[in-house]
Amino acid sequence: MAGISAAAVKSLREKTGLPMMECKKALVETSGDEEGAIRWLRENGVAIEGKRQDRVTEFGRFGVFADFENGVGAMVELKCESASVTQLEDFILLAEDMAKVLAEGPGAATPEELLAQPSTIKPGTTLGELKLDLFNRVREVFNIGRMIRIDAPTGGYSHNSSTVAGVLIEVEGGDSETAKDVSMHIAAMRPSALNVDELDPKVVENERSILTEAARNEGKPDKIIEKMVEGRLRNFYAESVLLEQPFVKDDKQSVGNYAKEKGMKVKRFVHWQLGEGDQSEG
């Protein structure tokens, strides 16, 4: 250890963010070779990470990237062990970088394929190496959950408060600001379908049965029950269907009318909530 200078240890620490003693040990193991020490630290981190893969990762956030002009967007769910880590700047940047690489790169069918691709925020480093470097600093396991890429004009929004949500929408026409507004609406109002036709028929039929029974209990004659039920179903649609919901920024018009006014057609949306295995999509 006597042959390793304080300056060398400091330089390695600045590059890796790891504790001084770990940096010194790595330099000793590699005879003072800084690049070799970085590799040694990563390899050592892989070994430690491998022993912790059974840990639960129930927290996290969504990296969302939407490029309206170039017609591509992506969303990646990055999970971790504790709520505090989700607020770390490096964790946020990693999630965002993953989404950007997924959108702008060749695409990826698996987390492994995505992690093998180059980072856009640290040249010469893959996403996997960036993820491992962060693990070495905070000693928490990170897992990639769901991921999606849309090759079309998109809007997106990541809502990271007490309830973490990520939204990505595919649109036609309009502009990026309108697409983002609709994405924010989805995160807030959580529609279950894009339009009435895409609602689960069983759900609609169940609601119809409930409304019909309620009308009968009110003593309404059979000849007007059907009209009453159809009228009340519109309220149900306004709660469940994106294009029928009152727009959060102007509840005097529906989301569908707002989009139409802006010359935009919403073709598809994906809404994920952290910790929910299934996605809302319309």
CSV table of N, CA, C and O in Angstrom, one decimal, residues 157-159 161 163 165-167 180-191 239 242 245-249 271-273:
chain,number,residue,atom,x,y,z
A,157,TYR,N,-44.9,11.4,-19.8
A,157,TYR,CA,-44.9,12.1,-18.5
A,157,TYR,C,-44.5,11.0,-17.4
A,157,TYR,O,-45.0,9.9,-17.4
A,158,SER,N,-43.6,11.4,-16.5
A,158,SER,CA,-43.3,10.6,-15.4
A,158,SER,C,-43.7,11.3,-14.1
A,158,SER,O,-43.2,12.4,-13.9
A,159,HIS,N,-44.6,10.7,-13.4
A,159,HIS,CA,-45.1,11.4,-12.1
A,159,HIS,C,-44.5,10.7,-10.9
A,159,HIS,O,-44.8,9.5,-10.6
A,161,SER,N,-44.2,11.2,-7.3
A,161,SER,CA,-44.5,11.7,-6.0
A,161,SER,C,-44.8,10.5,-5.1
A,161,SER,O,-44.1,9.5,-5.1
A,163,THR,N,-47.2,8.4,-5.4
A,163,THR,CA,-47.6,7.4,-6.3
A,163,THR,C,-46.9,7.5,-7.6
A,163,THR,O,-47.0,8.5,-8.3
A,165,ALA,N,-45.9,7.0,-11.3
A,165,ALA,CA,-46.5,6.5,-12.6
A,165,ALA,C,-45.7,7.0,-13.8
A,165,ALA,O,-45.0,8.0,-13.7
A,166,GLY,N,-45.8,6.3,-14.8
A,166,GLY,CA,-45.2,6.6,-16.1
A,166,GLY,C,-46.2,6.5,-17.2
A,166,GLY,O,-47.0,5.6,-17.3
A,167,VAL,N,-46.2,7.5,-18.1
A,167,VAL,CA,-47.2,7.5,-19.2
A,167,VAL,C,-46.4,7.7,-20.5
A,167,VAL,O,-45.5,8.6,-20.6
A,180,LYS,N,-47.9,16.2,-24.3
A,180,LYS,CA,-47.5,16.1,-22.9
A,180,LYS,C,-48.7,16.4,-22.0
A,180,LYS,O,-48.9,15.8,-20.9
A,181,ASP,N,-49.5,17.4,-22.4
A,181,ASP,CA,-50.7,17.7,-21.5
A,181,ASP,C,-51.6,16.5,-21.4
A,181,ASP,O,-52.1,16.2,-20.3
A,182,VAL,N,-51.8,15.7,-22.5
A,182,VAL,CA,-52.7,14.5,-22.4
A,182,VAL,C,-52.0,13.5,-21.5
A,182,VAL,O,-52.7,12.8,-20.8
A,183,SER,N,-50.7,13.4,-21.6
A,183,SER,CA,-50.0,12.4,-20.8
A,183,SER,C,-50.1,12.7,-19.3
A,183,SER,O,-50.3,11.8,-18.5
A,184,MET,N,-50.0,14.0,-19.0
A,184,MET,CA,-50.2,14.4,-17.6
A,184,MET,C,-51.6,14.1,-17.1
A,184,MET,O,-51.8,13.7,-16.0
A,185,HIS,N,-52.6,14.3,-18.0
A,185,HIS,CA,-54.0,14.0,-17.6
A,185,HIS,C,-54.1,12.5,-17.3
A,185,HIS,O,-54.7,12.1,-16.3
A,186,ILE,N,-53.5,11.6,-18.1
A,186,ILE,CA,-53.6,10.2,-17.9
A,186,ILE,C,-53.0,9.8,-16.6
A,186,ILE,O,-53.6,9.0,-15.8
A,187,ALA,N,-51.8,10.4,-16.2
A,187,ALA,CA,-51.2,10.1,-15.0
A,187,ALA,C,-52.1,10.5,-13.8
A,187,ALA,O,-52.1,9.8,-12.8
A,188,ALA,N,-52.8,11.6,-13.9
A,188,ALA,CA,-53.7,12.0,-12.9
A,188,ALA,C,-55.0,11.3,-12.8
A,188,ALA,O,-55.5,11.0,-11.7
A,189,MET,N,-55.6,11.0,-13.9
A,189,MET,CA,-57.0,10.4,-13.9
A,189,MET,C,-57.1,8.9,-14.2
A,189,MET,O,-58.1,8.3,-14.0
A,190,ARG,N,-56.0,8.3,-14.6
A,190,ARG,CA,-55.9,6.8,-14.7
A,190,ARG,C,-57.1,6.2,-15.5
A,190,ARG,O,-57.8,5.3,-15.0
A,191,PRO,N,-57.3,6.6,-16.7
A,191,PRO,CA,-58.3,5.9,-17.5
A,191,PRO,C,-57.9,4.5,-17.8
A,191,PRO,O,-56.8,4.1,-17.8
A,239,GLU,N,-65.8,8.6,-16.6
A,239,GLU,CA,-64.8,8.2,-15.5
A,239,GLU,C,-63.7,7.3,-16.0
A,239,GLU,O,-62.6,7.4,-15.5
A,242,LEU,N,-60.5,7.5,-21.6
A,242,LEU,CA,-59.7,8.7,-21.8
A,242,LEU,C,-60.4,9.8,-22.6
A,242,LEU,O,-60.4,10.9,-22.1
A,245,GLN,N,-63.2,11.5,-20.7
A,245,GLN,CA,-63.0,12.2,-19.4
A,245,GLN,C,-62.9,13.7,-19.6
A,245,GLN,O,-62.4,14.2,-20.6
A,246,PRO,N,-63.4,14.4,-18.6
A,246,PRO,CA,-63.2,15.9,-18.6
A,246,PRO,C,-61.7,16.2,-18.5
A,246,PRO,O,-61.0,15.6,-17.6
A,247,PHE,N,-61.2,17.1,-19.3
A,247,PHE,CA,-59.8,17.4,-19.3
A,247,PHE,C,-59.4,18.1,-18.0
A,247,PHE,O,-60.1,19.0,-17.6
A,248,VAL,N,-58.3,17.7,-17.4
A,248,VAL,CA,-58.0,18.2,-16.1
A,248,VAL,C,-57.6,19.7,-16.1
A,248,VAL,O,-57.8,20.4,-15.1
A,249,LYS,N,-57.2,20.2,-17.2
A,249,LYS,CA,-56.8,21.6,-17.3
A,249,LYS,C,-58.0,22.5,-17.7
A,249,LYS,O,-58.0,23.7,-17.6
A,271,HIS,N,-50.0,3.3,-19.6
A,271,HIS,CA,-49.9,3.9,-18.3
A,271,HIS,C,-49.5,2.9,-17.2
A,271,HIS,O,-50.2,1.9,-17.0
A,272,TRP,N,-48.3,3.0,-16.7
A,272,TRP,CA,-47.8,2.1,-15.7
A,272,TRP,C,-47.8,2.7,-14.3
A,272,TRP,O,-47.3,3.8,-14.2
A,273,GLN,N,-48.1,1.9,-13.3
A,273,GLN,CA,-48.0,2.3,-11.9
A,273,GLN,C,-46.9,1.4,-11.3
A,273,GLN,O,-46.9,0.2,-11.5
